[in-house]
């Protein structure tokens, strides 16, 4: 999934971010507001990781992202 899709569905994506990186606060996620660079910075800050490691984790997380994560308002049937 590309980052634009994640950013466009940030409210739902933020919950998945917290599942992966539980040290991030709701305030952190509000500041990030779907911006990948901001998210990388917050993960680096909270976990004390090198940026290279953070980027690796983010890339892996992004690969796992799927449409199923995001609730769609369209009703079927």
Short mmCIF file of N, CA, C and O in Angstrom, two decimals:
data_model
loop_
_atom_site.label_atom_id
_atom_site.label_comp_id
_atom_site.label_asym_id
_atom_site.label_seq_id
_atom_site.Cartn_x
_atom_site.Cartn_y
_atom_site.Cartn_z
N UNK A 1 0.85 -1.18 0.00
CA UNK A 1 0.00 0.00 0.00
C UNK A 1 0.89 1.24 0.00
O UNK A 1 1.87 1.28 0.73
N UNK A 2 0.53 2.22 -0.81
CA UNK A 2 1.38 3.41 -0.84
C UNK A 2 1.02 4.34 0.32
O UNK A 2 -0.05 4.25 0.92
N UNK A 3 1.97 5.21 0.63
CA UNK A 3 1.82 6.05 1.82
C UNK A 3 0.65 7.03 1.68
O UNK A 3 0.00 7.36 2.68
N UNK A 4 0.34 7.47 0.46
CA UNK A 4 -0.80 8.37 0.27
C UNK A 4 -2.09 7.76 0.77
O UNK A 4 -2.94 8.45 1.35
N UNK A 5 -2.25 6.45 0.55
CA UNK A 5 -3.44 5.76 1.03
C UNK A 5 -3.47 5.71 2.56
O UNK A 5 -4.52 5.87 3.17
N UNK A 6 -2.31 5.48 3.15
CA UNK A 6 -2.23 5.44 4.61
C UNK A 6 -2.54 6.82 5.18
O UNK A 6 -3.34 6.96 6.11
N UNK A 7 -1.93 7.84 4.59
CA UNK A 7 -2.16 9.21 5.06
C UNK A 7 -3.62 9.60 4.90
O UNK A 7 -4.19 10.24 5.78
N UNK A 8 -4.24 9.21 3.80
CA UNK A 8 -5.63 9.54 3.54
C UNK A 8 -6.60 8.85 4.48
O UNK A 8 -7.75 9.27 4.62
N UNK A 9 -6.14 7.78 5.12
CA UNK A 9 -6.97 7.04 6.08
C UNK A 9 -6.29 7.06 7.45
O UNK A 9 -6.31 6.07 8.18
N UNK A 10 -5.69 8.20 7.80
CA UNK A 10 -4.84 8.27 8.98
C UNK A 10 -5.57 7.90 10.26
O UNK A 10 -5.01 7.27 11.15
N UNK A 11 -6.82 8.27 10.38
CA UNK A 11 -7.55 7.98 11.63
C UNK A 11 -7.54 6.47 11.91
O UNK A 11 -7.29 6.04 13.03
N UNK A 12 -7.80 5.66 10.89
CA UNK A 12 -7.76 4.22 11.05
C UNK A 12 -6.32 3.70 11.13
O UNK A 12 -6.02 2.82 11.93
N UNK A 13 -5.45 4.26 10.31
CA UNK A 13 -4.05 3.81 10.29
C UNK A 13 -3.38 4.07 11.64
O UNK A 13 -2.54 3.27 12.08
N UNK A 14 -3.75 5.15 12.29
CA UNK A 14 -3.13 5.49 13.58
C UNK A 14 -3.33 4.38 14.60
O UNK A 14 -2.44 4.11 15.41
N UNK A 15 -4.47 3.73 14.56
CA UNK A 15 -4.70 2.60 15.47
C UNK A 15 -3.73 1.46 15.21
O UNK A 15 -3.22 0.83 16.15
N UNK A 16 -3.46 1.21 13.94
CA UNK A 16 -2.50 0.17 13.57
C UNK A 16 -1.08 0.57 13.96
O UNK A 16 -0.27 -0.27 14.35
N UNK A 17 -0.79 1.85 13.86
CA UNK A 17 0.52 2.35 14.29
C UNK A 17 0.71 2.10 15.78
O UNK A 17 1.76 1.62 16.22
N UNK A 18 -0.34 2.37 16.56
CA UNK A 18 -0.24 2.16 18.01
C UNK A 18 -0.09 0.68 18.36
O UNK A 18 0.54 0.34 19.36
N UNK A 19 -0.68 -0.19 17.56
CA UNK A 19 -0.50 -1.63 17.79
C UNK A 19 0.96 -2.02 17.60
O UNK A 19 1.49 -2.85 18.33
N UNK A 20 1.60 -1.42 16.60
CA UNK A 20 2.99 -1.74 16.28
C UNK A 20 3.97 -1.04 17.21
O UNK A 20 4.95 -1.62 17.64
N UNK A 21 3.71 0.24 17.48
CA UNK A 21 4.61 1.06 18.29
C UNK A 21 3.81 1.66 19.44
O UNK A 21 3.41 2.81 19.41
N UNK A 22 3.61 0.86 20.46
CA UNK A 22 2.74 1.21 21.58
C UNK A 22 3.22 2.37 22.44
O UNK A 22 2.45 2.92 23.22
N UNK A 23 4.48 2.74 22.32
CA UNK A 23 5.00 3.87 23.11
C UNK A 23 4.54 5.21 22.56
O UNK A 23 4.69 6.23 23.22
N UNK A 24 4.02 5.23 21.36
CA UNK A 24 3.54 6.48 20.76
C UNK A 24 2.21 6.86 21.40
O UNK A 24 1.31 6.04 21.54
N UNK A 25 2.10 8.11 21.77
CA UNK A 25 0.87 8.60 22.40
C UNK A 25 -0.12 9.08 21.33
O UNK A 25 0.25 9.29 20.16
N UNK A 26 -1.35 9.28 21.75
CA UNK A 26 -2.35 9.85 20.84
C UNK A 26 -1.90 11.24 20.38
O UNK A 26 -2.12 11.60 19.23
N UNK A 27 -1.27 11.99 21.29
CA UNK A 27 -0.77 13.31 20.91
C UNK A 27 0.31 13.19 19.84
O UNK A 27 0.34 13.99 18.90
N UNK A 28 1.20 12.20 19.98
CA UNK A 28 2.22 11.96 18.96
C UNK A 28 1.56 11.74 17.61
O UNK A 28 1.97 12.31 16.60
N UNK A 29 0.54 10.90 17.60
CA UNK A 29 -0.12 10.55 16.35
C UNK A 29 -0.88 11.73 15.76
O UNK A 29 -0.96 11.88 14.54
N UNK A 30 -1.40 12.60 16.62
CA UNK A 30 -2.06 13.82 16.13
C UNK A 30 -1.04 14.73 15.46
O UNK A 30 -1.32 15.34 14.42
N UNK A 31 0.15 14.84 16.06
CA UNK A 31 1.22 15.67 15.49
C UNK A 31 1.68 15.09 14.15
O UNK A 31 1.89 15.81 13.18
N UNK A 32 1.81 13.76 14.11
CA UNK A 32 2.26 13.09 12.88
C UNK A 32 1.29 13.35 11.74
O UNK A 32 1.69 13.64 10.62
N UNK A 33 0.00 13.21 12.03
CA UNK A 33 -1.06 13.49 11.06
C UNK A 33 -0.82 12.81 9.71
O UNK A 33 -1.09 13.38 8.66
N UNK A 34 -0.27 11.61 9.74
CA UNK A 34 -0.10 10.84 8.51
C UNK A 34 1.18 11.10 7.76
O UNK A 34 1.42 10.49 6.73
N UNK A 35 2.02 11.99 8.25
CA UNK A 35 3.26 12.32 7.55
C UNK A 35 4.34 11.31 7.94
O UNK A 35 4.70 11.19 9.11
N UNK A 36 4.84 10.61 6.97
CA UNK A 36 5.78 9.51 7.20
C UNK A 36 7.05 9.98 7.92
O UNK A 36 7.52 9.31 8.84
N UNK A 37 7.60 11.09 7.50
CA UNK A 37 8.84 11.59 8.11
C UNK A 37 8.61 11.93 9.59
O UNK A 37 9.47 11.69 10.43
N UNK A 38 7.45 12.52 9.88
CA UNK A 38 7.12 12.84 11.26
C UNK A 38 6.97 11.57 12.10
O UNK A 38 7.41 11.51 13.23
N UNK A 39 6.34 10.57 11.51
CA UNK A 39 6.16 9.30 12.20
C UNK A 39 7.52 8.66 12.49
O UNK A 39 7.77 8.20 13.61
N UNK A 40 8.40 8.66 11.50
CA UNK A 40 9.74 8.10 11.70
C UNK A 40 10.45 8.81 12.85
O UNK A 40 11.08 8.18 13.70
N UNK A 41 10.34 10.13 12.88
CA UNK A 41 10.96 10.91 13.94
C UNK A 41 10.42 10.57 15.31
O UNK A 41 11.19 10.46 16.29
N UNK A 42 9.11 10.41 15.42
CA UNK A 42 8.49 10.08 16.71
C UNK A 42 8.90 8.68 17.18
O UNK A 42 9.15 8.46 18.36
N UNK A 43 8.94 7.73 16.24
CA UNK A 43 9.36 6.37 16.60
C UNK A 43 10.82 6.40 17.07
O UNK A 43 11.16 5.81 18.11
N UNK A 44 11.64 7.13 16.36
CA UNK A 44 13.05 7.25 16.72
C UNK A 44 13.18 7.86 18.12
O UNK A 44 13.95 7.37 18.97
N UNK A 45 12.41 8.89 18.39
CA UNK A 45 12.44 9.60 19.68
C UNK A 45 11.98 8.68 20.82
O UNK A 45 12.63 8.60 21.86
N UNK A 46 10.88 8.00 20.64
CA UNK A 46 10.29 7.18 21.71
C UNK A 46 11.09 5.89 21.99
O UNK A 46 11.13 5.42 23.11
N UNK A 47 11.67 5.33 20.94
CA UNK A 47 12.33 4.03 21.08
C UNK A 47 13.85 4.12 21.08
O UNK A 47 14.53 3.12 21.32
N UNK A 48 14.41 5.31 20.81
CA UNK A 48 15.85 5.48 20.80
C UNK A 48 16.55 4.65 19.73
O UNK A 48 17.66 4.16 19.93
N UNK A 49 15.89 4.50 18.58
CA UNK A 49 16.43 3.71 17.49
C UNK A 49 17.15 4.60 16.47
O UNK A 49 16.82 5.78 16.34
N UNK A 50 18.07 4.01 15.75
CA UNK A 50 18.70 4.70 14.63
C UNK A 50 17.66 4.88 13.52
O UNK A 50 16.78 4.03 13.35
N UNK A 51 17.78 5.96 12.79
CA UNK A 51 16.82 6.24 11.72
C UNK A 51 16.77 5.09 10.71
O UNK A 51 15.69 4.75 10.22
N UNK A 52 17.90 4.49 10.43
CA UNK A 52 17.95 3.36 9.50
C UNK A 52 17.05 2.21 9.97
O UNK A 52 16.32 1.61 9.18
N UNK A 53 17.09 1.92 11.26
CA UNK A 53 16.25 0.86 11.82
C UNK A 53 14.78 1.26 11.77
O UNK A 53 13.91 0.44 11.46
N UNK A 54 14.49 2.50 12.09
CA UNK A 54 13.12 2.99 12.03
C UNK A 54 12.58 2.87 10.61
O UNK A 54 11.44 2.40 10.41
N UNK A 55 13.36 3.26 9.63
CA UNK A 55 12.93 3.18 8.23
C UNK A 55 12.66 1.72 7.83
O UNK A 55 11.70 1.44 7.11
N UNK A 56 13.49 0.83 8.32
CA UNK A 56 13.30 -0.60 8.04
C UNK A 56 11.97 -1.09 8.62
O UNK A 56 11.20 -1.78 7.96
N UNK A 57 11.71 -0.72 9.88
CA UNK A 57 10.45 -1.12 10.52
C UNK A 57 9.24 -0.51 9.82
O UNK A 57 8.23 -1.19 9.62
N UNK A 58 9.36 0.76 9.45
CA UNK A 58 8.25 1.42 8.76
C UNK A 58 7.97 0.78 7.40
O UNK A 58 6.80 0.59 7.03
N UNK A 59 9.03 0.46 6.68
CA UNK A 59 8.85 -0.18 5.37
C UNK A 59 8.16 -1.53 5.52
O UNK A 59 7.25 -1.86 4.73
N UNK A 60 8.54 -2.28 6.52
CA UNK A 60 7.91 -3.59 6.77
C UNK A 60 6.44 -3.41 7.15
O UNK A 60 5.57 -4.12 6.65
N UNK A 61 6.17 -2.45 8.02
CA UNK A 61 4.80 -2.17 8.43
C UNK A 61 3.95 -1.74 7.24
O UNK A 61 2.82 -2.20 7.07
N UNK A 62 4.52 -0.88 6.40
CA UNK A 62 3.80 -0.40 5.21
C UNK A 62 3.49 -1.55 4.26
O UNK A 62 2.42 -1.59 3.66
N UNK A 63 4.40 -2.50 4.13
CA UNK A 63 4.16 -3.67 3.27
C UNK A 63 2.98 -4.49 3.77
O UNK A 63 2.27 -5.11 2.99
N UNK A 64 2.78 -4.51 5.07
CA UNK A 64 1.69 -5.30 5.66
C UNK A 64 0.35 -4.57 5.59
O UNK A 64 -0.69 -5.19 5.81
N UNK A 65 0.39 -3.27 5.35
CA UNK A 65 -0.84 -2.48 5.31
C UNK A 65 -1.76 -3.01 4.22
O UNK A 65 -1.32 -3.37 3.14
N UNK A 66 -3.04 -3.07 4.53
CA UNK A 66 -4.00 -3.57 3.55
C UNK A 66 -5.30 -2.78 3.63
O UNK A 66 -5.58 -2.11 4.63
N UNK A 67 -6.08 -2.89 2.59
CA UNK A 67 -7.37 -2.20 2.56
C UNK A 67 -8.26 -2.64 3.71
O UNK A 67 -9.12 -1.89 4.15
N UNK A 68 -8.08 -3.86 4.18
CA UNK A 68 -8.88 -4.37 5.28
C UNK A 68 -8.71 -3.59 6.56
O UNK A 68 -9.55 -3.67 7.46
N UNK A 69 -7.63 -2.83 6.66
CA UNK A 69 -7.41 -2.01 7.85
C UNK A 69 -8.37 -0.84 7.93
O UNK A 69 -8.65 -0.33 9.00
N UNK A 70 -8.87 -0.43 6.78
CA UNK A 70 -9.64 0.80 6.72
C UNK A 70 -11.11 0.50 6.50
O UNK A 70 -11.48 -0.17 5.55
N UNK A 71 -11.93 1.03 7.38
CA UNK A 71 -13.37 0.85 7.23
C UNK A 71 -13.87 1.79 6.14
O UNK A 71 -13.51 2.96 6.12
N UNK A 72 -14.65 1.26 5.27
CA UNK A 72 -15.22 2.09 4.20
C UNK A 72 -16.69 2.33 4.50
O UNK A 72 -17.38 1.45 4.98
N UNK A 73 -17.13 3.52 4.23
CA UNK A 73 -18.50 3.90 4.53
C UNK A 73 -19.50 3.38 3.51
O UNK A 73 -20.70 3.50 3.72
N UNK A 74 -19.01 2.81 2.44
CA UNK A 74 -19.92 2.31 1.40
C UNK A 74 -20.63 1.06 1.90
O UNK A 74 -20.01 0.13 2.39
N UNK A 75 -21.92 1.05 1.76
CA UNK A 75 -22.70 -0.11 2.20
C UNK A 75 -22.91 -1.05 1.01
O UNK A 75 -23.20 -0.60 -0.11
N UNK A 76 -22.74 -2.31 1.28
CA UNK A 76 -22.92 -3.29 0.21
C UNK A 76 -24.31 -3.91 0.31
O UNK A 76 -24.89 -3.99 1.38
N UNK A 77 -24.80 -4.34 -0.83
CA UNK A 77 -26.05 -5.05 -0.82
C UNK A 77 -27.13 -4.25 -1.39
O UNK A 77 -28.17 -4.48 -1.64
#
